[in-house]
Amino acid sequence: MDAQSRGRADDVDPADQWVLNPETGTYELRLNPSGTQSNSGTGRSSSGRSSTRRTEQPERSGRREVPGQRNRRAGKAPAGESPDAQGRRKRKPKAARKKKVLLWTGGVMGFVLVVGAGGAYWLYQHFNGNINTVDVGDAGSKSSVPDGAFNILVIGTDKRTGAGNEGYGDAGSEGHADTNILFHVSADRTNATAMSIPRDMITDIPACPTKQKDGTTKTVPGEKNVRFNTSLGQEGRDPGCTMRTVKQLTGLTVDHFMMADFNAVKQLSSAVGGVKVCLEKPVNDPKSHLKLPAGQSVVKGEQALAFVRTRHSFGNESDLDRIKQQQQFIGSMIRQMKSDDTLGSPTKMYGLADAATKALTVDSGIGSIKKLTDLAQVLGKIDAKNITFATLPVIDNPAEGKKHITVVPDPTKSDALFAMMRADTSLTEVKKKEAASKSAADAEQAARLNGPRAKASDVRVTVLNGGAAAGSAGLMVTWLQNQQSVLKSSNGSNAPQKVPATVLAYAPNQADQARKLADLLGLPASALKPGTKDAVGKEAMVLTLGPDFKQAGTPIGAPAKAPEGIQKVEADKSVCAK
């Protein structure tokens, strides 16, 4: 029995007012005086009956009814329930509980849980009022859940705001992009890749238009060869600048961002009752104040923040090793949020939703509870075993000699990982994808690459730019002619319209030329689009370069598997920090 049923309706914790609806098998908020869950502004209960009609009937013994109780008191079992189940609350199915929870993952700040308001307008407004938004202009998407694969940049800023955080030093910092995870969600929504981007990686930051408080737009000049973390905070850069930097670096469009500071780690870890972590050896770090024994521990609040901040307790004491323990923490929080212990506790769910929305700053494309829950419904269905954490492959910065302070992208492995993400290739073994690879459609695509090849000198192709960087068509033609002896290639300038990925259109009697060109460019079979009519005379094939084209000589197709040696771990795996 909840607090309101006991006759104490005033000053009741909203979490205590979640009740089980036996008719739907889900928890619902019951906040109106009649004791039924009304739909927002309609005056009707969740079962469709008029709430006015129900209030005309006096309550018995001061008790308030929950859906389904009327039939029980009349000696009848609700439809579909056996008579011997009367008086017992129906057990909510595990699948229904998990479907009801709207889950979204975040970065080092933890993973964000947002619970639907269920028609309680004041509660909706409460959560909605917690969220801070930033207008990033055309850096993000207007749709909360874009069609196809999409990407969300999760930023953990080192801004020292909030109670107790001033003691961490650098109190006047505007906050930099201290922790960064690019969360790529597959088009079929079965899997996700969470790629960590090292804060001390040297990269170029593009010029960035930012919205000012007075409504005007100020463009912050770009910089070359600087740390990635300066893409936020430095020179007034906002999260949209970090999104643009990631797009320039990876070739992936970033649709949304979610950002939080130190408080998020403390509040979210406490809201779920603590996060399990594992250490191979005991730690007593005076700098981060982390003190834990070897083996498994549960951390929350200040200890959770200390765990994700420490860089002198594990590995070679670098930011790269800290990324590993942050990924361990995040994976553990995913498992905790998906556990029955959390899903079955209305109090924890309310507290987590409240803490999460207070901790969040997001772009205007997802800047409301409605938009966040739309996104959460998609993300919450991804199984933890199909969420892979990876770290952008890097090498020590050659410009620093033996200092090893900063890093740069590994020129081979990083491009391969970016290509996999652009091609929406999972880093995990997903049964649905395995089955799809054996389908007749894929077999037909693969057959396009089987057969004779023409000589490079016989390949005739016109190159168009359909979404690649400016000048790409000309650079491709120069490379084909000078490096690959494809002398019958020509620059057709811009395509009539942009394409989502590079495509080669050819006639049936040009199949041998198409295969040769695919070999030279590293085109996947899916990029080859045969026509139905044979080419006549000197008619050329048409190669349209899409946003997946990086530069001439770099394979356009994605590798079938992750590069050797890449650091990765699935979210359902428990790993001990070394």
Coordinates of C-alpha atoms in Angstrom, one line a residue:
M1 CA 0.0 0.0 0.0
D2 CA 1.4 3.4 -0.9
A3 CA 1.4 6.5 1.2
Q4 CA -1.6 8.1 -0.4
S5 CA -3.7 4.9 0.2
R6 CA -2.8 5.3 3.9
G7 CA -4.6 8.6 4.0
R8 CA -1.4 10.8 3.9
A9 CA -1.9 12.5 0.5
D10 CA -0.1 15.7 1.5
D11 CA 3.7 16.1 1.0
V12 CA 4.1 12.6 -0.5
D13 CA 7.2 11.7 -2.4
P14 CA 6.1 11.3 -6.0
A15 CA 8.0 8.0 -6.2
D16 CA 5.6 6.5 -3.6
Q17 CA 2.7 7.1 -6.0
W18 CA 3.8 4.7 -8.7
V19 CA 1.3 1.8 -8.6
L20 CA 0.9 -1.4 -10.6
N21 CA -1.9 -1.5 -13.1
P22 CA -3.0 -5.2 -13.3
E23 CA -4.8 -4.5 -16.6
T24 CA -1.6 -3.5 -18.4
G25 CA 1.1 -5.1 -16.2
T26 CA 3.0 -1.8 -15.9
Y27 CA 3.7 0.8 -13.2
E28 CA 1.7 4.0 -13.5
L29 CA 1.5 7.3 -11.6
R30 CA -1.6 7.8 -9.6
L31 CA -1.7 11.4 -8.6
N32 CA -5.3 12.7 -9.1
P33 CA -7.8 12.8 -6.1
S34 CA -9.9 10.0 -7.6
G35 CA -7.1 7.5 -7.3
T36 CA -7.1 6.8 -11.0
Q37 CA -4.4 7.6 -13.6
S38 CA -5.9 10.4 -15.7
N39 CA -4.7 11.2 -19.2
S40 CA -3.3 14.7 -19.4
G41 CA -6.1 17.2 -19.6
T42 CA -8.8 14.7 -20.8
G43 CA -10.5 13.8 -17.6
R44 CA -10.4 10.1 -18.5
S45 CA -8.8 7.3 -16.6
S46 CA -6.2 5.0 -18.1
S47 CA -8.8 2.3 -18.6
G48 CA -10.9 4.8 -20.6
R49 CA -13.7 5.3 -18.0
S50 CA -14.7 8.8 -17.0
S51 CA -12.9 10.0 -14.0
T52 CA -15.9 12.2 -13.1
R53 CA -18.2 9.2 -12.9
R54 CA -15.8 7.3 -10.6
T55 CA -15.6 10.2 -8.1
E56 CA -19.4 10.2 -7.8
Q57 CA -19.2 6.9 -6.0
P58 CA -17.9 7.3 -2.4
E59 CA -14.8 5.5 -1.3
R60 CA -15.0 2.7 1.2
S61 CA -13.1 3.0 4.5
G62 CA -11.1 5.9 3.3
R63 CA -9.2 3.7 0.8
R64 CA -8.4 4.8 -2.7
E65 CA -8.7 2.3 -5.5
V66 CA -6.1 1.3 -8.0
P67 CA -7.2 -0.1 -11.4
G68 CA -8.7 -3.6 -11.0
Q69 CA -9.6 -3.3 -7.3
R70 CA -13.3 -2.6 -7.9
N71 CA -13.8 -6.1 -9.4
R72 CA -11.9 -7.8 -6.6
R73 CA -14.1 -6.2 -3.9
A74 CA -17.2 -7.2 -5.8
G75 CA -15.9 -10.8 -5.7
K76 CA -15.0 -10.9 -9.4
A77 CA -11.6 -11.4 -10.9
P78 CA -10.5 -9.1 -13.7
A79 CA -10.8 -10.5 -17.2
G80 CA -8.1 -13.0 -17.9
E81 CA -7.3 -13.6 -14.2
S82 CA -8.2 -16.8 -12.4
P83 CA -10.5 -16.4 -9.3
D84 CA -7.8 -17.8 -7.0
A85 CA -5.7 -14.8 -7.9
Q86 CA -8.1 -12.4 -6.2
G87 CA -6.5 -10.2 -3.5
R88 CA -3.0 -10.8 -4.9
R89 CA -1.3 -8.2 -6.9
K90 CA -0.4 -9.4 -10.4
R91 CA 3.3 -9.9 -11.0
K92 CA 4.5 -7.6 -13.6
P93 CA 6.2 -9.5 -16.5
K94 CA 9.9 -8.9 -16.7
A95 CA 9.7 -8.0 -20.4
A96 CA 6.9 -5.4 -19.7
R97 CA 9.0 -3.8 -16.9
K98 CA 11.9 -3.4 -19.2
K99 CA 9.8 -2.1 -22.0
K100 CA 8.3 0.6 -19.7
V101 CA 11.7 1.9 -18.7
L102 CA 13.1 4.5 -21.1
L103 CA 16.8 4.2 -21.0
W104 CA 19.6 6.3 -22.6
T105 CA 23.3 5.8 -22.2
G106 CA 25.8 8.6 -21.5
G107 CA 29.5 9.0 -20.9
V108 CA 31.6 9.1 -17.8
M109 CA 28.7 10.9 -16.1
G110 CA 26.8 7.6 -16.3
F111 CA 23.8 6.5 -18.3
V112 CA 20.7 8.6 -18.3
L113 CA 17.3 7.1 -17.4
V114 CA 14.2 9.1 -18.3
V115 CA 10.8 7.9 -17.1
G116 CA 7.5 8.8 -18.9
A117 CA 5.2 11.1 -17.0
G118 CA 2.2 9.0 -17.6
G119 CA -0.2 11.9 -17.9
A120 CA 0.9 13.7 -14.7
Y121 CA 1.5 17.1 -16.2
W122 CA 3.1 18.6 -13.1
L123 CA 5.7 15.8 -13.0
Y124 CA 6.3 16.2 -16.7
Q125 CA 7.0 19.9 -16.2
H126 CA 9.2 19.1 -13.2
F127 CA 11.5 16.9 -15.3
N128 CA 11.3 19.2 -18.3
G129 CA 12.4 22.1 -16.2
N130 CA 15.5 20.3 -15.1
I131 CA 17.0 20.1 -18.6
N132 CA 19.4 22.8 -19.9
T133 CA 19.7 23.2 -23.7
V134 CA 22.1 24.7 -26.1
D135 CA 21.2 25.8 -29.7
V136 CA 24.0 24.3 -31.9
G137 CA 22.5 25.5 -35.1
D138 CA 23.2 23.2 -38.1
A139 CA 25.7 21.2 -36.2
G140 CA 23.0 18.9 -35.0
S141 CA 19.7 17.2 -36.2
K142 CA 16.3 18.6 -35.7
S143 CA 14.8 15.1 -35.4
S144 CA 15.2 13.5 -32.0
V145 CA 15.5 10.0 -33.6
P146 CA 16.9 10.5 -37.2
D147 CA 16.2 7.8 -39.8
G148 CA 18.8 5.2 -40.3
A149 CA 22.0 5.0 -38.2
F150 CA 22.7 8.0 -36.0
N151 CA 25.3 9.4 -33.7
I152 CA 25.3 11.1 -30.3
L153 CA 28.3 12.7 -28.8
V154 CA 28.4 12.3 -25.0
I155 CA 30.7 14.9 -23.3
G156 CA 31.9 14.8 -19.7
T157 CA 33.1 18.3 -18.9
D158 CA 35.6 19.1 -16.2
K159 CA 33.8 22.3 -15.1
R160 CA 34.0 22.6 -11.3
T161 CA 30.4 23.7 -10.6
G162 CA 28.2 22.3 -7.9
A163 CA 28.6 21.7 -4.2
G164 CA 31.9 20.1 -3.1
N165 CA 33.5 20.4 -6.6
E166 CA 35.5 23.5 -5.9
G167 CA 38.1 21.4 -4.1
Y168 CA 39.2 19.7 -7.3
G169 CA 41.3 22.7 -8.4
D170 CA 41.0 24.8 -11.6
A171 CA 37.8 26.4 -10.1
G172 CA 37.7 29.1 -12.8
S173 CA 37.7 26.7 -15.7
E174 CA 35.0 27.1 -18.3
G175 CA 35.0 23.4 -18.7
H176 CA 36.7 21.4 -21.5
A177 CA 35.7 18.3 -23.4
D178 CA 37.4 16.1 -20.8
T179 CA 35.6 12.8 -21.6
N180 CA 34.2 12.2 -25.0
I181 CA 32.2 9.2 -26.3
L182 CA 30.8 9.0 -29.8
F183 CA 27.7 6.7 -29.5
H184 CA 26.9 5.2 -32.9
V185 CA 23.5 3.5 -33.1
S186 CA 23.0 1.1 -36.0
A187 CA 20.2 1.6 -38.5
D188 CA 18.5 -1.6 -37.5
R189 CA 18.8 -0.6 -33.8
T190 CA 20.3 -4.0 -32.7
N191 CA 23.7 -2.7 -31.7
A192 CA 25.8 0.3 -30.9
T193 CA 29.5 1.3 -30.8
A194 CA 30.6 3.7 -28.1
M195 CA 34.0 5.1 -29.3
S196 CA 36.0 7.1 -26.7
I197 CA 38.0 10.0 -28.1
P198 CA 41.2 10.8 -26.0
R199 CA 41.1 14.4 -24.7
D200 CA 44.9 14.8 -25.3
M201 CA 44.7 13.8 -28.9
I202 CA 46.1 16.4 -31.3
T203 CA 43.7 17.4 -34.1
D204 CA 42.3 20.4 -36.0
I205 CA 39.3 22.3 -34.8
P206 CA 37.2 23.9 -37.5
A207 CA 35.7 27.4 -37.4
C208 CA 32.6 27.3 -35.3
P209 CA 29.5 29.6 -35.3
T210 CA 28.1 29.9 -31.7
K211 CA 24.9 31.4 -30.5
Q212 CA 25.3 34.3 -28.1
K213 CA 23.0 35.3 -25.2
D214 CA 21.7 38.3 -27.1
G215 CA 20.6 36.1 -30.0
T216 CA 23.5 36.9 -32.3
T217 CA 25.9 34.4 -33.8
K218 CA 29.7 34.6 -33.3
T219 CA 32.1 32.5 -35.3
V220 CA 35.1 31.3 -33.3
P221 CA 38.1 30.8 -35.6
G222 CA 39.4 27.3 -36.1
E223 CA 42.8 26.1 -34.9
K224 CA 45.3 23.5 -36.1
N225 CA 47.3 21.0 -34.1
V226 CA 45.7 21.5 -30.7
R227 CA 44.3 19.2 -28.1
F228 CA 40.9 17.8 -28.7
N229 CA 39.6 18.9 -25.3
T230 CA 40.0 22.6 -26.3
S231 CA 37.1 22.1 -28.8
L232 CA 34.9 23.1 -25.8
G233 CA 35.1 26.0 -23.5
Q234 CA 38.3 27.5 -25.1
E235 CA 37.7 30.9 -26.8
G236 CA 33.9 30.6 -26.0
R237 CA 33.4 27.3 -28.0
D238 CA 30.2 25.5 -27.2
P239 CA 29.3 21.8 -27.6
G240 CA 28.4 22.4 -31.2
C241 CA 32.1 23.1 -31.9
T242 CA 33.0 19.7 -30.4
M243 CA 30.4 18.1 -32.6
R244 CA 31.9 19.8 -35.7
T245 CA 35.4 18.7 -34.7
V246 CA 34.2 15.1 -34.4
K247 CA 32.6 15.2 -37.8
Q248 CA 35.7 16.6 -39.4
L249 CA 37.8 14.0 -37.7
T250 CA 35.7 10.9 -38.4
G251 CA 33.5 11.7 -41.4
L252 CA 30.4 10.9 -39.2
T253 CA 27.6 13.3 -38.8
V254 CA 26.9 14.0 -35.1
D255 CA 23.1 14.3 -34.6
H256 CA 23.0 15.2 -30.9
F257 CA 25.1 15.8 -27.9
M258 CA 24.6 15.2 -24.1
M259 CA 26.8 16.9 -21.6
A260 CA 27.2 16.8 -17.8
D261 CA 29.8 17.7 -15.2
F262 CA 31.2 16.1 -12.0
N263 CA 27.9 16.3 -10.2
A264 CA 26.3 13.8 -12.7
V265 CA 28.7 11.0 -11.7
K266 CA 28.0 11.5 -8.0
Q267 CA 24.2 11.9 -8.4
L268 CA 23.5 9.1 -10.8
S269 CA 25.7 6.6 -9.1
S270 CA 23.9 7.4 -5.8
A271 CA 20.5 7.2 -7.5
V272 CA 21.0 3.6 -8.6
G273 CA 22.2 2.6 -5.2
G274 CA 25.9 2.4 -6.2
V275 CA 27.9 0.9 -9.1
K276 CA 29.9 -2.3 -8.9
V277 CA 33.6 -1.9 -9.9
C278 CA 36.5 -4.4 -9.8
L279 CA 40.2 -3.8 -9.0
E280 CA 43.0 -6.3 -9.5
K281 CA 45.0 -4.6 -6.7
P282 CA 44.1 -2.3 -3.7
V283 CA 44.3 1.4 -4.4
N284 CA 45.0 4.4 -2.2
D285 CA 45.4 7.5 -4.4
P286 CA 45.9 10.8 -2.5
K287 CA 45.3 12.8 -5.6
S288 CA 41.9 11.5 -6.6
H289 CA 41.1 10.4 -3.0
L290 CA 40.2 6.9 -4.3
K291 CA 40.7 4.2 -1.6
L292 CA 39.4 0.7 -2.5
P293 CA 40.5 -2.9 -1.7
A294 CA 41.3 -5.4 -4.4
G295 CA 38.3 -7.3 -5.8
Q296 CA 34.8 -6.0 -6.2
S297 CA 33.4 -2.9 -4.5
V298 CA 30.3 -0.7 -4.9
V299 CA 31.0 3.0 -5.4
K300 CA 28.7 6.0 -5.4
G301 CA 28.9 9.7 -4.8
E302 CA 32.4 11.0 -4.2
Q303 CA 34.0 7.5 -4.5
A304 CA 32.4 7.0 -7.9
L305 CA 33.8 10.4 -9.1
A306 CA 37.2 9.5 -7.7
F307 CA 37.1 6.1 -9.6
V308 CA 36.5 7.8 -13.0
R309 CA 38.9 10.6 -12.3
T310 CA 42.0 8.8 -11.1
R311 CA 44.8 8.4 -13.6
H312 CA 47.7 7.4 -11.2
S313 CA 46.2 4.1 -10.0
F314 CA 46.1 1.9 -13.1
G315 CA 48.1 1.0 -16.1
N316 CA 50.7 3.5 -17.2
E317 CA 48.9 6.4 -15.4
S318 CA 47.9 8.0 -18.7
D319 CA 44.5 9.3 -19.9
L320 CA 44.3 6.2 -22.2
D321 CA 44.2 3.9 -19.2
R322 CA 41.8 6.1 -17.4
I323 CA 39.4 5.7 -20.4
K324 CA 39.4 1.9 -19.8
Q325 CA 38.2 2.3 -16.2
Q326 CA 35.6 4.9 -17.3
Q327 CA 34.3 2.3 -19.8
Q328 CA 34.2 -0.3 -17.1
F329 CA 32.2 2.1 -14.8
I330 CA 29.8 2.9 -17.6
G331 CA 29.3 -0.7 -18.6
S332 CA 28.6 -1.6 -14.9
M333 CA 26.1 1.2 -14.7
I334 CA 24.3 -0.1 -17.8
R335 CA 23.9 -3.5 -16.1
Q336 CA 22.7 -1.9 -12.9
M337 CA 20.1 0.2 -14.7
K338 CA 18.8 -2.8 -16.6
S339 CA 18.7 -5.0 -13.4
D340 CA 15.4 -5.9 -11.8
D341 CA 16.7 -4.2 -8.6
T342 CA 16.4 -0.9 -10.5
L343 CA 13.5 -1.6 -12.9
G344 CA 11.4 -2.9 -10.0
S345 CA 11.9 0.1 -7.8
P346 CA 9.6 3.1 -8.5
T347 CA 11.6 5.1 -6.0
K348 CA 14.9 4.4 -7.7
M349 CA 13.4 5.1 -11.1
Y350 CA 12.0 8.5 -10.0
G351 CA 15.3 9.4 -8.3
L352 CA 17.3 8.4 -11.3
A353 CA 15.2 10.3 -13.7
D354 CA 15.3 13.4 -11.5
A355 CA 19.1 13.2 -11.1
A356 CA 19.7 12.5 -14.8
T357 CA 17.6 15.4 -16.1
K358 CA 19.2 17.8 -13.6
A359 CA 22.7 16.7 -14.7
L360 CA 22.0 17.0 -18.4
T361 CA 22.7 19.7 -20.9
V362 CA 21.6 18.8 -24.4
D363 CA 21.1 20.3 -27.9
S364 CA 17.7 21.8 -28.7
G365 CA 16.9 18.8 -31.0
I366 CA 16.4 16.6 -27.8
G367 CA 15.8 19.5 -25.4
S368 CA 12.5 18.2 -23.8
I369 CA 11.3 15.2 -21.9
K370 CA 9.1 14.2 -24.9
K371 CA 12.1 14.2 -27.3
L372 CA 14.4 12.5 -24.8
T373 CA 11.9 9.7 -24.2
D374 CA 11.5 9.2 -28.0
L375 CA 15.2 8.7 -28.1
A376 CA 15.2 6.6 -25.0
Q377 CA 12.6 4.2 -26.4
V378 CA 15.0 3.3 -29.2
L379 CA 18.2 3.1 -27.1
G380 CA 16.7 1.2 -24.3
K381 CA 16.0 -1.8 -26.5
I382 CA 19.7 -2.4 -27.4
D383 CA 21.0 -5.4 -25.5
A384 CA 24.1 -4.7 -23.4
K385 CA 26.0 -7.5 -25.1
N386 CA 25.7 -5.6 -28.4
I387 CA 27.0 -2.3 -27.0
T388 CA 30.8 -2.2 -27.7
F389 CA 33.1 0.3 -26.0
A390 CA 36.2 1.1 -28.1
T391 CA 38.9 3.7 -28.0
L392 CA 39.9 5.7 -31.1
P393 CA 43.3 4.0 -32.0
V394 CA 46.2 6.5 -31.4
I395 CA 50.0 6.6 -31.4
D396 CA 52.3 8.9 -29.5
N397 CA 52.7 12.3 -31.0
P398 CA 55.9 12.1 -33.2
A399 CA 56.4 15.9 -32.8
E400 CA 57.1 15.5 -29.1
G401 CA 59.9 13.0 -29.4
K402 CA 60.1 10.8 -26.3
K403 CA 57.9 13.0 -24.1
H404 CA 54.7 11.0 -24.9
I405 CA 52.4 13.7 -23.5
T406 CA 49.9 13.9 -26.4
V407 CA 48.8 11.4 -29.1
V408 CA 47.6 11.5 -32.7
P409 CA 45.3 9.1 -34.5
D410 CA 46.8 5.9 -35.8
P411 CA 46.7 6.6 -39.5
T412 CA 45.8 3.0 -40.5
K413 CA 43.7 1.7 -37.6
S414 CA 41.7 4.9 -37.0
D415 CA 40.6 5.2 -40.6
A416 CA 39.5 1.5 -40.6
L417 CA 37.4 2.1 -37.4
F418 CA 35.9 5.2 -38.8
A419 CA 35.0 3.4 -42.0
M420 CA 33.3 0.6 -40.1
M421 CA 31.2 3.1 -38.2
R422 CA 30.3 5.0 -41.4
A423 CA 29.3 1.7 -43.0
D424 CA 27.3 0.8 -39.9
T425 CA 29.3 -2.3 -39.3
S426 CA 28.9 -3.7 -35.8
L427 CA 31.9 -4.5 -33.6
T428 CA 29.9 -7.3 -32.0
E429 CA 28.5 -10.6 -33.3
V430 CA 24.8 -9.8 -33.8
K431 CA 22.7 -12.8 -34.8
K432 CA 20.4 -10.6 -36.9
K433 CA 23.3 -9.3 -38.9
E434 CA 24.8 -12.8 -39.3
A435 CA 21.5 -14.0 -40.7
A436 CA 21.3 -11.0 -43.0
S437 CA 24.7 -11.7 -44.4
K438 CA 23.4 -15.0 -45.7
S439 CA 20.3 -13.5 -47.4
A440 CA 19.7 -13.7 -51.1
A441 CA 20.1 -10.0 -51.5
D442 CA 23.6 -10.0 -50.0
A443 CA 24.5 -13.1 -52.1
E444 CA 23.5 -11.1 -55.2
Q445 CA 25.6 -8.1 -54.1
A446 CA 28.7 -10.3 -53.5
A447 CA 28.2 -11.9 -57.0
R448 CA 28.8 -8.4 -58.5
L449 CA 32.4 -8.6 -57.5
N450 CA 32.9 -12.1 -59.0
G451 CA 33.9 -12.2 -62.6
P452 CA 36.5 -10.9 -65.1
R453 CA 38.3 -7.6 -64.7
A454 CA 39.0 -5.1 -67.4
K455 CA 42.4 -3.4 -67.7
A456 CA 42.8 -0.1 -66.0
S457 CA 43.4 1.6 -69.3
D458 CA 40.0 0.4 -70.6
V459 CA 38.0 1.7 -67.6
R460 CA 35.9 4.7 -68.7
V461 CA 34.3 6.7 -65.8
T462 CA 32.9 10.1 -65.0
V463 CA 33.4 11.2 -61.4
L464 CA 30.8 13.4 -59.6
N465 CA 30.8 14.9 -56.1
G466 CA 27.6 13.9 -54.3
G467 CA 28.4 14.9 -50.7
A468 CA 32.2 14.6 -50.3
A469 CA 34.5 17.5 -49.4
A470 CA 34.8 20.3 -52.0
G471 CA 37.2 19.4 -54.8
S472 CA 37.0 15.6 -54.2
A473 CA 36.0 14.8 -57.7
G474 CA 39.0 16.5 -59.2
L475 CA 41.4 14.9 -56.7
M476 CA 40.0 11.5 -57.5
V477 CA 40.4 11.9 -61.2
T478 CA 44.0 13.1 -60.8
W479 CA 44.7 10.1 -58.6
L480 CA 43.1 7.7 -61.1
Q481 CA 45.0 9.1 -64.0
N482 CA 48.4 9.5 -62.4
Q483 CA 48.5 6.7 -59.9
Q484 CA 46.2 4.0 -61.4
S485 CA 46.5 4.5 -65.2
V486 CA 42.7 5.1 -65.5
L487 CA 43.3 7.6 -68.3
K488 CA 39.7 7.6 -69.5
S489 CA 38.4 9.2 -66.3
S490 CA 36.9 12.7 -66.2
N491 CA 35.6 15.2 -63.7
G492 CA 31.8 15.7 -64.0
S493 CA 31.8 18.3 -61.1
N494 CA 28.8 18.2 -58.7
A495 CA 26.1 15.5 -58.8
P496 CA 22.4 16.6 -59.3
Q497 CA 21.8 15.6 -55.7
K498 CA 23.7 14.3 -52.7
V499 CA 24.0 10.6 -52.0
P500 CA 24.3 8.9 -48.5
A501 CA 27.3 6.9 -49.6
T502 CA 29.6 6.5 -52.6
V503 CA 27.9 4.7 -55.6
L504 CA 29.1 3.4 -59.0
A505 CA 26.4 3.1 -61.7
Y506 CA 27.3 1.0 -64.7
A507 CA 25.7 -0.8 -67.6
P508 CA 25.6 -4.6 -67.8
N509 CA 28.3 -4.7 -70.5
Q510 CA 30.5 -2.6 -68.3
A511 CA 30.6 -5.1 -65.4
D512 CA 34.3 -6.0 -66.0
Q513 CA 35.2 -2.2 -65.8
A514 CA 33.1 -1.8 -62.6
R515 CA 34.9 -4.7 -60.9
K516 CA 38.3 -3.3 -61.8
L517 CA 37.4 0.2 -60.5
A518 CA 35.9 -1.4 -57.3
D519 CA 39.3 -3.1 -56.7
L520 CA 41.2 0.1 -57.2
L521 CA 38.9 2.1 -54.9
G522 CA 38.1 -0.5 -52.3
L523 CA 34.4 -0.3 -53.1
P524 CA 32.0 -2.7 -51.3
A525 CA 29.6 -4.8 -53.4
S526 CA 26.7 -2.7 -52.1
A527 CA 28.2 0.4 -53.8
L528 CA 27.9 -1.2 -57.3
K529 CA 24.6 -0.4 -59.0
P530 CA 24.1 -2.1 -62.3
G531 CA 21.6 -0.7 -64.9
T532 CA 19.4 -2.6 -67.2
K533 CA 20.5 -1.3 -70.6
D534 CA 24.0 -1.8 -72.2
A535 CA 26.2 1.2 -72.7
V536 CA 26.6 2.5 -76.3
G537 CA 29.8 3.6 -77.8
K538 CA 32.0 5.6 -75.4
E539 CA 29.4 6.0 -72.7
A540 CA 31.1 6.1 -69.3
M541 CA 30.2 4.7 -65.9
V542 CA 29.3 7.2 -63.3
L543 CA 31.1 7.3 -59.9
T544 CA 29.4 9.5 -57.4
L545 CA 31.4 10.3 -54.3
G546 CA 29.5 10.4 -51.0
P547 CA 30.4 11.6 -47.5
D548 CA 32.2 8.3 -46.9
F549 CA 34.9 9.3 -49.3
K550 CA 37.9 10.7 -47.3
Q551 CA 40.7 11.0 -49.8
A552 CA 42.0 9.3 -53.0
G553 CA 43.9 6.1 -52.2
T554 CA 42.0 5.4 -48.9
P555 CA 39.6 2.5 -49.3
I556 CA 36.0 3.6 -49.4
G557 CA 34.5 0.3 -48.2
A558 CA 34.6 -0.7 -44.6
P559 CA 36.7 -3.6 -43.4
A560 CA 34.7 -6.7 -42.4
K561 CA 36.1 -6.8 -38.8
A562 CA 37.7 -4.4 -36.4
P563 CA 41.5 -3.7 -36.8
E564 CA 43.9 -5.9 -34.9
G565 CA 44.9 -4.6 -31.5
I566 CA 42.0 -2.2 -31.1
Q567 CA 41.0 -1.7 -27.5
K568 CA 37.3 -2.8 -27.1
V569 CA 35.0 -4.4 -24.6
E570 CA 31.3 -5.3 -24.6
A571 CA 29.0 -3.5 -22.0
D572 CA 27.8 -6.9 -20.6
K573 CA 31.4 -7.9 -19.6
S574 CA 32.7 -7.2 -16.1
V575 CA 36.4 -6.3 -16.3
C576 CA 38.8 -5.6 -13.4
A577 CA 40.9 -2.4 -13.6
K578 CA 44.7 -3.3 -13.7

